[in-house]
Amino acid sequence: MGRIILFGFIIFLGLISCKETREKNHDFSTKAILVYNATIIDVVNGNVLKDKAILIDSGIIKRVGDYNTLKSMINLNNQINVEGKFIIPGLWDMHVHIEGQDLVDDNLALLPVFVAYGITTVRDMASDLGEQVLAWREDIKEDKLLGPQIFTAGRKLEGINSIWKGDLEIANEDDLSKMLDKLEAYNVDLVKITENTLAGPLFLKSVQEARKRGFKVSGHIPIDLTIQEVVDAGFTSIEHASYLLRLGSDEKGIVERLNSGDISRNQANAYYSTAFNQDTAMLAYQKLSKTNIAITPTLIGGKQLAYLEEDDHSEDDFLEFLTDRFTANYQWRIDRMANDTPEQKMDRKKRYELIAKQLPYIQKAGIKILAGSDAAALNTFVYPALSLHQELELFQKAGLTSLEILQSATINGAELMGQLNTMGTIEANKQADMVILNSNPLLDIRGTRDIYAVINDGQYFNRTDLDSLLNEAKQTKKRLDKERK
Ligand SMILES: [Zn+2]
């Protein structure tokens, strides 16, 4: 009998604890919010999910479901009606440079501007501020600083005496190993490699060694290597679609002739632009798509330079956010092009248009496209935050569908960074990063600029909040300009 009572008691305890766990699941913090009457755009398949409620607590999407089921779990004051609005995952800018040793305050003031433009994640592709960006990455993670989540390459690998400031320059495998140790100690999110003075063989070795250590590797393609060689060595993403133009001709033959001293670098480059054949390129894209390589086209930078004469930027609204010291950096590229002949100017435009034209082909071949602006102080008129939206618009002009474009700026980035389990879509248990839009971006991608509210790492910013972030950045610009006079 005693035993039966004891047994019954244990079951009773079990039931109580079961009930407790269930209730605990409903027990959200007082800061939890419920966004309801939402139209969610599922960026995986383009489905439009109407009348959804999203419950967010402690930076995480806890539930996506029916308002009537969820409303009792959240304080009425924390319920936000977004009827008639469209919700997409927070945008990723997969190629920025937070750079400039003398632009620390300037860059710091721009971090909230990304959030105000709906960009909740950036991939920083290395700069002379490497350690500073790594520190900001941590501060943002720990909620000490407001900004997009940062993935960063820290500082990039290059050859000796390159034109880039603050890179990690290597002359041999010994140097390479030391620099990779350094990047490992920095705990960078990827390794970036460029080709200004880094010769092909050591470049390939760098890709291989970085991969061996478990890094993702992104960067440029040296002229003395074929794209296939770099990809086979373990490249994760090619930065800038301009390199793909090589695939429209006999790239392998050209690289061989260059390496045997038969032709010069200039001749090789000239050949790539004159001998381009679209069918040849398409076959090469299809072959390349089997390797899992991704591409960040970065169209907007090339577009700004190609159309520099037609477009007057002096009245651009965005200049209100950028200090005089920041925009002073724009001049070097303008000066570099100042003596271009009319023919060179025409070629630059043609080349830009040909690169942009490749996007639908690349997409059709099955290569993942990553939206990245290349926004940087050194990249003329490629404004932080805004330029990602301009990039998306150029993708639309080039012929990608709105869904493909949304994917390039959300799930494709999350997948490349190995974060698709926790980021990139609006689903339970994912990080709460999303943009609430007044207009449907599936009808016109420019809808991503028509921002009603942003949820960044679970924090809700309505339009007034976003405007005050923008206003603060404008005030900082004015103050810094004044202090430096
Ligand atoms: Zn770049």
Short mmCIF file of C-alpha atoms and ligand atoms in Angstrom, two decimals:
data_model
loop_
_atom_site.label_atom_id
_atom_site.label_comp_id
_atom_site.label_asym_id
_atom_site.label_seq_id
_atom_site.Cartn_x
_atom_site.Cartn_y
_atom_site.Cartn_z
CA MET A 1 0.00 0.00 0.00
CA GLY A 2 2.75 2.41 1.09
CA ARG A 3 4.53 1.62 -2.08
CA ILE A 4 1.48 2.43 -4.18
CA ILE A 5 1.06 5.74 -2.39
CA LEU A 6 4.73 6.54 -2.97
CA PHE A 7 4.38 5.56 -6.63
CA GLY A 8 1.27 7.72 -6.97
CA PHE A 9 3.10 10.62 -5.34
CA ILE A 10 5.97 10.33 -7.80
CA ILE A 11 3.53 10.41 -10.72
CA PHE A 12 1.86 13.43 -9.12
CA LEU A 13 5.24 15.20 -8.85
CA GLY A 14 5.92 14.31 -12.43
CA LEU A 15 2.64 15.86 -13.54
CA ILE A 16 3.35 19.05 -11.59
CA SER A 17 6.79 19.46 -13.12
CA CYS A 18 5.36 18.74 -16.56
CA LYS A 19 2.76 21.44 -16.09
CA GLU A 20 5.46 23.78 -14.83
CA THR A 21 7.62 23.32 -17.91
CA ARG A 22 4.63 23.96 -20.12
CA GLU A 23 3.86 27.14 -18.29
CA LYS A 24 7.47 28.17 -18.36
CA ASN A 25 7.35 28.04 -22.14
CA HIS A 26 4.61 30.64 -22.06
CA ASP A 27 6.42 32.70 -19.53
CA PHE A 28 8.11 35.31 -21.66
CA SER A 29 9.99 38.29 -20.29
CA THR A 30 8.22 41.62 -19.75
CA LYS A 31 10.16 42.96 -22.73
CA ALA A 32 8.80 40.34 -25.13
CA ILE A 33 6.89 41.81 -28.07
CA LEU A 34 4.21 40.52 -30.40
CA VAL A 35 4.07 41.88 -33.92
CA TYR A 36 0.71 40.97 -35.46
CA ASN A 37 -1.38 41.30 -38.61
CA ALA A 38 1.90 40.80 -40.40
CA THR A 39 2.41 39.79 -43.99
CA ILE A 40 5.63 37.80 -43.99
CA ILE A 41 7.55 37.27 -47.19
CA ASP A 42 9.11 33.84 -47.11
CA VAL A 43 12.40 34.47 -48.90
CA VAL A 44 13.04 30.76 -49.39
CA ASN A 45 10.17 30.27 -51.86
CA GLY A 46 8.51 33.66 -52.35
CA ASN A 47 5.34 32.67 -50.50
CA VAL A 48 3.40 35.53 -48.96
CA LEU A 49 2.15 34.52 -45.50
CA LYS A 50 -0.78 36.68 -44.39
CA ASP A 51 -2.15 37.49 -40.93
CA LYS A 52 0.82 36.18 -39.00
CA ALA A 53 1.91 37.06 -35.51
CA ILE A 54 5.58 37.00 -34.51
CA LEU A 55 6.54 36.68 -30.87
CA ILE A 56 10.00 37.98 -30.05
CA ASP A 57 11.84 37.73 -26.75
CA SER A 58 15.48 38.16 -25.74
CA GLY A 59 16.58 38.72 -29.32
CA ILE A 60 15.01 35.49 -30.56
CA ILE A 61 11.92 34.74 -32.64
CA LYS A 62 10.04 32.48 -30.21
CA ARG A 63 6.89 31.83 -32.20
CA VAL A 64 5.44 32.55 -35.61
CA GLY A 65 1.74 31.80 -35.64
CA ASP A 66 -1.78 32.89 -35.09
CA TYR A 67 -2.54 36.09 -33.19
CA ASN A 68 -5.43 34.58 -31.25
CA THR A 69 -3.19 31.85 -29.89
CA LEU A 70 -0.29 34.13 -29.00
CA LYS A 71 -1.96 37.33 -27.77
CA SER A 72 -2.62 36.10 -24.24
CA MET A 73 1.11 35.49 -23.71
CA ILE A 74 2.17 39.10 -24.19
CA ASN A 75 1.31 42.31 -22.39
CA LEU A 76 -1.06 44.43 -24.51
CA ASN A 77 1.34 47.37 -24.42
CA ASN A 78 3.94 45.22 -26.17
CA GLN A 79 1.70 44.23 -29.06
CA ILE A 80 2.32 46.00 -32.34
CA ASN A 81 -0.21 46.00 -35.14
CA VAL A 82 1.52 46.04 -38.53
CA GLU A 83 -1.52 45.63 -40.71
CA GLY A 84 -0.83 46.28 -44.38
CA LYS A 85 2.95 46.01 -43.92
CA PHE A 86 5.38 43.48 -45.38
CA ILE A 87 8.06 41.79 -43.30
CA ILE A 88 11.34 40.51 -44.70
CA PRO A 89 14.40 39.18 -42.88
CA GLY A 90 17.02 41.79 -41.95
CA LEU A 91 19.25 42.63 -44.92
CA TRP A 92 22.87 41.53 -45.22
CA ASP A 93 25.49 43.66 -46.92
CA MET A 94 28.06 41.02 -47.78
CA HIS A 95 30.85 43.39 -48.77
CA VAL A 96 31.72 46.52 -46.83
CA HIS A 97 34.98 48.02 -45.57
CA ILE A 98 34.91 49.83 -42.27
CA GLU A 99 38.15 51.64 -42.90
CA GLY A 100 40.37 54.66 -42.30
CA GLN A 101 42.78 55.04 -39.37
CA ASP A 102 41.66 58.67 -39.08
CA LEU A 103 37.96 57.81 -39.50
CA VAL A 104 37.24 55.89 -36.30
CA ASP A 105 34.59 58.30 -34.97
CA ASP A 106 33.14 58.70 -38.44
CA ASN A 107 32.68 54.96 -38.92
CA LEU A 108 31.35 54.52 -35.40
CA ALA A 109 28.62 57.09 -36.06
CA LEU A 110 27.59 55.21 -39.23
CA LEU A 111 26.92 51.86 -37.51
CA PRO A 112 23.34 52.80 -36.42
CA VAL A 113 22.72 54.16 -39.93
CA PHE A 114 23.01 50.61 -41.28
CA VAL A 115 20.28 49.53 -38.88
CA ALA A 116 18.09 52.47 -39.91
CA TYR A 117 18.44 51.30 -43.52
CA GLY A 118 17.30 47.79 -42.60
CA ILE A 119 20.78 46.26 -42.75
CA THR A 120 21.13 44.06 -39.69
CA THR A 121 24.27 42.18 -40.77
CA VAL A 122 27.42 43.24 -42.60
CA ARG A 123 30.43 41.28 -43.76
CA ASP A 124 33.48 43.52 -43.39
CA MET A 125 36.00 42.54 -46.06
CA ALA A 126 39.09 43.74 -44.18
CA SER A 127 40.65 47.14 -43.67
CA ASP A 128 43.33 49.12 -41.88
CA LEU A 129 40.92 49.25 -38.91
CA GLY A 130 40.92 45.47 -38.49
CA GLU A 131 41.36 45.34 -34.71
CA GLN A 132 38.88 48.17 -34.18
CA VAL A 133 36.24 46.39 -36.25
CA LEU A 134 36.86 43.18 -34.27
CA ALA A 135 36.30 45.13 -31.05
CA TRP A 136 33.09 46.66 -32.43
CA ARG A 137 31.94 43.18 -33.46
CA GLU A 138 32.17 42.12 -29.82
CA ASP A 139 30.58 45.33 -28.46
CA ILE A 140 27.60 44.85 -30.78
CA LYS A 141 27.28 41.20 -29.75
CA GLU A 142 27.24 42.24 -26.11
CA ASP A 143 24.69 45.03 -26.77
CA LYS A 144 27.16 47.71 -25.70
CA LEU A 145 26.93 49.28 -29.11
CA LEU A 146 24.09 49.62 -31.60
CA GLY A 147 24.92 48.39 -35.07
CA PRO A 148 24.49 45.54 -37.51
CA GLN A 149 25.96 42.19 -36.56
CA ILE A 150 29.47 42.15 -37.99
CA PHE A 151 31.33 39.31 -39.61
CA THR A 152 34.85 40.41 -40.43
CA ALA A 153 38.00 39.35 -42.22
CA GLY A 154 40.02 41.70 -39.99
CA ARG A 155 43.02 42.42 -42.19
CA LYS A 156 43.62 40.91 -45.59
CA LEU A 157 46.52 38.92 -47.01
CA GLU A 158 48.53 40.56 -49.78
CA GLY A 159 51.99 40.58 -51.33
CA ILE A 160 54.85 42.84 -50.27
CA ASN A 161 54.46 46.61 -50.91
CA SER A 162 50.88 46.39 -52.14
CA ILE A 163 48.84 49.56 -52.70
CA TRP A 164 46.54 48.69 -49.78
CA LYS A 165 46.97 50.19 -46.34
CA GLY A 166 47.11 47.96 -43.30
CA ASP A 167 47.13 44.60 -45.06
CA LEU A 168 49.13 41.56 -43.91
CA GLU A 169 51.90 41.33 -46.48
CA ILE A 170 53.60 38.02 -47.17
CA ALA A 171 56.64 37.05 -49.24
CA ASN A 172 56.75 33.31 -48.57
CA GLU A 173 55.09 30.39 -46.80
CA ASP A 174 56.74 31.28 -43.52
CA ASP A 175 55.15 34.72 -43.55
CA LEU A 176 51.87 33.12 -44.56
CA SER A 177 51.88 30.80 -41.60
CA LYS A 178 52.63 33.67 -39.20
CA MET A 179 49.87 35.84 -40.61
CA LEU A 180 47.36 33.01 -40.45
CA ASP A 181 48.36 32.54 -36.79
CA LYS A 182 47.61 36.20 -36.29
CA LEU A 183 44.19 35.96 -37.98
CA GLU A 184 43.42 32.89 -35.91
CA ALA A 185 44.27 34.79 -32.74
CA TYR A 186 41.97 37.60 -33.95
CA ASN A 187 39.22 35.02 -34.37
CA VAL A 188 38.24 36.45 -37.75
CA ASP A 189 35.13 35.12 -39.49
CA LEU A 190 36.84 34.60 -42.84
CA VAL A 191 40.12 35.23 -44.62
CA LYS A 192 40.30 37.77 -47.43
CA ILE A 193 43.06 37.57 -50.03
CA THR A 194 43.80 40.02 -52.85
CA GLU A 195 46.26 40.05 -55.71
CA ASN A 196 47.86 43.45 -56.03
CA THR A 197 51.40 42.15 -55.46
CA LEU A 198 50.70 38.58 -54.37
CA ALA A 199 51.87 36.18 -57.09
CA GLY A 200 49.74 33.24 -58.20
CA PRO A 201 51.60 30.34 -56.53
CA LEU A 202 51.70 31.96 -53.07
CA PHE A 203 48.12 33.12 -53.53
CA LEU A 204 47.00 29.52 -54.16
CA LYS A 205 49.01 28.31 -51.19
CA SER A 206 47.34 30.98 -49.03
CA VAL A 207 43.88 29.78 -50.04
CA GLN A 208 44.80 26.17 -49.31
CA GLU A 209 46.42 26.88 -45.94
CA ALA A 210 43.56 29.11 -44.79
CA ARG A 211 41.09 26.40 -45.74
CA LYS A 212 43.13 23.78 -43.88
CA ARG A 213 42.68 25.88 -40.76
CA GLY A 214 38.93 25.88 -41.30
CA PHE A 215 38.51 29.44 -42.59
CA LYS A 216 36.19 30.54 -45.34
CA VAL A 217 38.26 32.32 -47.97
CA SER A 218 37.10 35.19 -50.17
CA GLY A 219 38.78 37.69 -52.41
CA HIS A 220 40.00 38.64 -55.85
CA ILE A 221 41.35 36.45 -58.66
CA PRO A 222 45.00 36.98 -59.66
CA ILE A 223 45.61 37.40 -63.36
CA ASP A 224 48.21 34.60 -63.41
CA LEU A 225 45.71 32.01 -62.15
CA THR A 226 42.48 30.70 -63.64
CA ILE A 227 39.25 31.07 -61.71
CA GLN A 228 38.98 27.29 -61.62
CA GLU A 229 42.39 26.97 -59.95
CA VAL A 230 41.42 29.42 -57.21
CA VAL A 231 38.05 27.75 -56.70
CA ASP A 232 39.63 24.28 -56.61
CA ALA A 233 42.05 25.50 -53.95
CA GLY A 234 39.04 26.17 -51.73
CA PHE A 235 37.73 29.67 -52.38
CA THR A 236 34.36 30.36 -50.77
CA SER A 237 33.36 33.46 -52.70
CA ILE A 238 34.69 35.56 -55.55
CA GLU A 239 34.44 39.27 -54.84
CA HIS A 240 33.46 41.46 -57.85
CA ALA A 241 31.72 40.05 -60.93
CA SER A 242 34.28 41.73 -63.20
CA TYR A 243 36.54 38.69 -62.83
CA LEU A 244 33.89 36.47 -64.39
CA LEU A 245 34.29 38.22 -67.75
CA ARG A 246 37.41 36.10 -68.20
CA LEU A 247 35.16 33.08 -68.58
CA GLY A 248 33.79 34.47 -71.86
CA SER A 249 37.00 33.55 -73.63
CA ASP A 250 39.83 31.02 -73.47
CA GLU A 251 40.92 31.92 -69.94
CA LYS A 252 43.16 28.90 -69.52
CA GLY A 253 45.00 29.63 -72.76
CA ILE A 254 45.48 33.28 -71.83
CA VAL A 255 46.83 32.44 -68.36
CA GLU A 256 49.27 29.97 -69.93
CA ARG A 257 50.48 32.53 -72.46
CA LEU A 258 50.85 35.15 -69.74
CA ASN A 259 52.79 32.81 -67.46
CA SER A 260 55.13 31.77 -70.28
CA GLY A 261 55.91 35.43 -71.02
CA ASP A 262 54.17 35.32 -74.39
CA ILE A 263 51.82 38.22 -73.57
CA SER A 264 51.72 41.02 -71.00
CA ARG A 265 49.15 41.63 -68.26
CA ASN A 266 47.66 44.49 -70.27
CA GLN A 267 47.37 42.29 -73.32
CA ALA A 268 45.68 39.58 -71.27
CA ASN A 269 43.15 42.08 -69.88
CA ALA A 270 42.48 43.58 -73.30
CA TYR A 271 41.91 40.12 -74.72
CA TYR A 272 39.37 39.27 -72.00
CA SER A 273 37.24 42.29 -72.85
CA THR A 274 37.41 42.02 -76.64
CA ALA A 275 37.07 38.25 -76.99
CA PHE A 276 34.10 37.89 -74.63
CA ASN A 277 31.49 35.42 -75.85
CA GLN A 278 28.26 34.97 -73.91
CA ASP A 279 27.74 31.29 -74.76
CA THR A 280 31.28 30.43 -73.73
CA ALA A 281 30.71 32.30 -70.46
CA MET A 282 27.42 30.50 -69.79
CA LEU A 283 29.03 27.08 -70.23
CA ALA A 284 31.78 28.10 -67.82
CA TYR A 285 29.24 29.42 -65.27
CA GLN A 286 27.41 26.10 -65.42
CA LYS A 287 30.64 24.24 -64.79
CA LEU A 288 31.56 26.58 -61.95
CA SER A 289 28.15 26.21 -60.30
CA LYS A 290 29.01 22.60 -59.45
CA THR A 291 31.69 23.79 -57.03
CA ASN A 292 29.55 25.74 -54.51
CA ILE A 293 31.43 28.97 -55.14
CA ALA A 294 29.44 32.16 -54.50
CA ILE A 295 29.89 35.55 -56.12
CA THR A 296 29.49 39.06 -54.75
CA PRO A 297 29.02 41.19 -57.89
CA THR A 298 29.50 44.66 -56.25
CA LEU A 299 28.01 46.52 -59.22
CA ILE A 300 27.36 49.91 -57.64
CA GLY A 301 31.04 50.95 -57.32
CA GLY A 302 31.71 50.32 -61.02
CA LYS A 303 28.48 52.05 -61.96
CA GLN A 304 29.34 55.18 -59.97
CA LEU A 305 32.73 55.45 -61.67
CA ALA A 306 31.47 54.65 -65.17
CA TYR A 307 28.76 57.32 -64.95
CA LEU A 308 30.73 59.88 -62.95
CA GLU A 309 30.32 62.58 -65.61
CA GLU A 310 26.56 62.17 -66.06
CA ASP A 311 25.68 61.94 -62.38
CA ASP A 312 26.07 64.99 -60.19
CA HIS A 313 26.60 63.78 -56.63
CA SER A 314 27.13 67.17 -55.02
CA GLU A 315 23.52 67.33 -53.82
CA ASP A 316 23.23 63.71 -52.66
CA ASP A 317 21.16 63.56 -49.45
CA PHE A 318 23.43 60.95 -47.99
CA LEU A 319 26.31 63.44 -47.76
CA GLU A 320 24.60 64.72 -44.61
CA PHE A 321 25.95 61.59 -42.85
CA LEU A 322 29.51 61.69 -44.17
CA THR A 323 32.21 63.93 -42.76
CA ASP A 324 34.38 66.04 -45.03
CA ARG A 325 37.32 63.87 -43.99
CA PHE A 326 35.41 60.74 -45.05
CA THR A 327 34.45 62.05 -48.50
CA ALA A 328 37.91 63.55 -49.09
CA ASN A 329 38.93 59.95 -49.78
CA TYR A 330 36.67 59.87 -52.84
CA GLN A 331 39.03 62.11 -54.75
CA TRP A 332 41.77 59.56 -55.51
CA ARG A 333 39.65 57.53 -57.90
CA ILE A 334 38.28 60.69 -59.52
CA ASP A 335 41.83 61.97 -60.04
CA ARG A 336 42.94 58.62 -61.37
CA MET A 337 40.29 58.84 -64.08
CA ALA A 338 40.68 62.55 -64.81
CA ASN A 339 42.82 62.07 -67.88
CA ASP A 340 40.80 59.28 -69.42
CA THR A 341 40.14 59.73 -73.12
CA PRO A 342 36.51 59.72 -74.39
CA GLU A 343 37.20 56.25 -75.71
CA GLN A 344 38.32 55.00 -72.30
CA LYS A 345 35.21 56.52 -70.74
CA MET A 346 33.02 54.77 -73.28
CA ASP A 347 34.85 51.47 -72.64
CA ARG A 348 34.28 51.84 -68.92
CA LYS A 349 30.52 52.12 -69.45
CA LYS A 350 30.41 49.22 -71.89
CA ARG A 351 32.37 47.11 -69.46
CA TYR A 352 30.03 48.00 -66.60
CA GLU A 353 26.98 47.10 -68.69
CA LEU A 354 28.53 43.80 -69.77
CA ILE A 355 29.29 42.86 -66.14
CA ALA A 356 25.74 43.77 -65.03
CA LYS A 357 24.34 41.72 -67.91
CA GLN A 358 25.99 38.61 -66.49
CA LEU A 359 23.79 38.44 -63.40
CA PRO A 360 20.81 36.57 -64.85
CA TYR A 361 23.22 34.12 -66.51
CA ILE A 362 25.09 33.53 -63.27
CA GLN A 363 21.81 33.07 -61.41
CA LYS A 364 20.46 30.70 -64.06
CA ALA A 365 23.65 28.65 -63.95
CA GLY A 366 23.02 28.12 -60.24
CA ILE A 367 25.86 30.14 -58.75
CA LYS A 368 24.83 31.80 -55.49
CA ILE A 369 24.79 35.58 -55.72
CA LEU A 370 25.58 37.65 -52.64
CA ALA A 371 24.42 41.24 -52.34
CA GLY A 372 27.37 43.38 -51.32
CA SER A 373 27.97 47.07 -51.92
CA ASP A 374 31.73 47.47 -51.37
CA ALA A 375 30.80 50.58 -49.38
CA ALA A 376 34.03 52.15 -48.11
CA ALA A 377 35.59 55.54 -47.62
CA LEU A 378 37.96 54.70 -50.48
CA ASN A 379 35.15 53.72 -52.85
CA THR A 380 33.89 56.85 -54.50
CA PHE A 381 30.18 57.57 -53.92
CA VAL A 382 29.57 54.06 -52.62
CA TYR A 383 27.77 55.26 -49.50
CA PRO A 384 27.51 53.00 -46.45
CA ALA A 385 24.04 51.46 -46.01
CA LEU A 386 22.32 53.29 -48.88
CA SER A 387 24.53 51.64 -51.49
CA LEU A 388 23.23 48.18 -50.64
CA HIS A 389 19.78 49.33 -51.71
CA GLN A 390 21.25 50.83 -54.89
CA GLU A 391 22.98 47.51 -55.52
CA LEU A 392 19.66 45.67 -55.19
CA GLU A 393 18.11 48.09 -57.64
CA LEU A 394 20.93 47.40 -60.12
CA PHE A 395 20.27 43.67 -59.70
CA GLN A 396 16.65 44.38 -60.66
CA LYS A 397 17.69 46.42 -63.70
CA ALA A 398 20.03 43.60 -64.69
CA GLY A 399 17.08 41.20 -64.77
CA LEU A 400 17.06 39.25 -61.51
CA THR A 401 13.62 38.60 -60.02
CA SER A 402 12.65 40.31 -56.76
CA LEU A 403 12.76 36.97 -54.98
CA GLU A 404 16.26 36.21 -56.27
CA ILE A 405 17.34 39.66 -55.13
CA LEU A 406 15.85 39.23 -51.66
CA GLN A 407 17.62 35.89 -51.37
CA SER A 408 20.94 37.46 -52.35
CA ALA A 409 20.55 39.88 -49.42
CA THR A 410 19.27 37.43 -46.80
CA ILE A 411 19.56 33.63 -46.91
CA ASN A 412 22.47 33.48 -49.33
CA GLY A 413 24.67 35.46 -46.96
CA ALA A 414 23.52 33.48 -43.94
CA GLU A 415 24.22 30.23 -45.75
CA LEU A 416 27.67 31.33 -46.88
CA MET A 417 28.59 32.29 -43.31
CA GLY A 418 27.23 28.97 -41.98
CA GLN A 419 24.49 30.79 -40.03
CA LEU A 420 21.35 29.56 -41.76
CA ASN A 421 20.27 27.64 -38.65
CA THR A 422 20.05 30.81 -36.61
CA MET A 423 19.71 33.68 -39.10
CA GLY A 424 18.42 34.64 -42.53
CA THR A 425 14.69 33.83 -42.33
CA ILE A 426 11.70 34.63 -40.12
CA GLU A 427 11.21 31.36 -38.26
CA ALA A 428 11.01 30.26 -34.64
CA ASN A 429 14.34 29.95 -32.82
CA LYS A 430 16.15 32.30 -35.18
CA GLN A 431 17.72 35.61 -34.30
CA ALA A 432 15.10 38.38 -34.48
CA ASP A 433 16.40 40.53 -37.36
CA MET A 434 13.75 41.85 -39.73
CA VAL A 435 12.58 44.83 -41.72
CA ILE A 436 8.96 45.94 -41.81
CA LEU A 437 8.12 47.63 -45.10
CA ASN A 438 5.30 49.84 -46.31
CA SER A 439 5.56 48.46 -49.85
CA ASN A 440 5.75 44.93 -51.18
CA PRO A 441 9.36 44.32 -52.32
CA LEU A 442 8.24 41.40 -54.47
CA LEU A 443 6.54 43.91 -56.79
CA ASP A 444 9.50 46.28 -56.89
CA ILE A 445 12.74 45.76 -54.98
CA ARG A 446 12.83 49.48 -54.19
CA GLY A 447 10.25 48.57 -51.56
CA THR A 448 13.18 47.59 -49.31
CA ARG A 449 13.87 51.33 -48.91
CA ASP A 450 10.31 52.10 -47.81
CA ILE A 451 10.96 51.19 -44.18
CA TYR A 452 8.21 51.32 -41.54
CA ALA A 453 10.21 49.68 -38.73
CA VAL A 454 13.31 47.56 -38.11
CA ILE A 455 13.87 44.79 -35.59
CA ASN A 456 17.58 44.44 -34.94
CA ASP A 457 18.65 41.61 -32.64
CA GLY A 458 15.18 41.65 -31.07
CA GLN A 459 15.07 45.41 -30.54
CA TYR A 460 12.12 47.17 -32.17
CA PHE A 461 12.71 50.55 -33.86
CA ASN A 462 9.66 52.35 -35.18
CA ARG A 463 9.97 55.07 -37.82
CA THR A 464 10.47 57.79 -35.21
CA ASP A 465 13.25 55.77 -33.54
CA LEU A 466 14.93 55.20 -36.91
CA ASP A 467 14.72 58.88 -37.80
CA SER A 468 16.31 59.86 -34.52
CA LEU A 469 19.18 57.42 -35.19
CA LEU A 470 19.65 59.10 -38.56
CA ASN A 471 19.42 62.53 -37.04
CA GLU A 472 22.02 61.67 -34.46
CA ALA A 473 24.43 60.55 -37.20
CA LYS A 474 23.88 63.85 -39.02
CA GLN A 475 24.64 65.79 -35.84
CA THR A 476 27.83 63.77 -35.30
CA LYS A 477 28.97 64.57 -38.84
CA LYS A 478 28.43 68.29 -38.21
CA ARG A 479 30.25 68.16 -34.89
CA LEU A 480 33.25 66.25 -36.29
CA ASP A 481 33.53 68.62 -39.27
CA LYS A 482 33.45 71.60 -36.91
CA GLU A 483 36.02 70.17 -34.50
CA ARG A 484 38.41 69.49 -37.37
CA LYS A 485 38.20 72.96 -38.96
ZN ZN B 1 36.07 45.58 -51.32
#
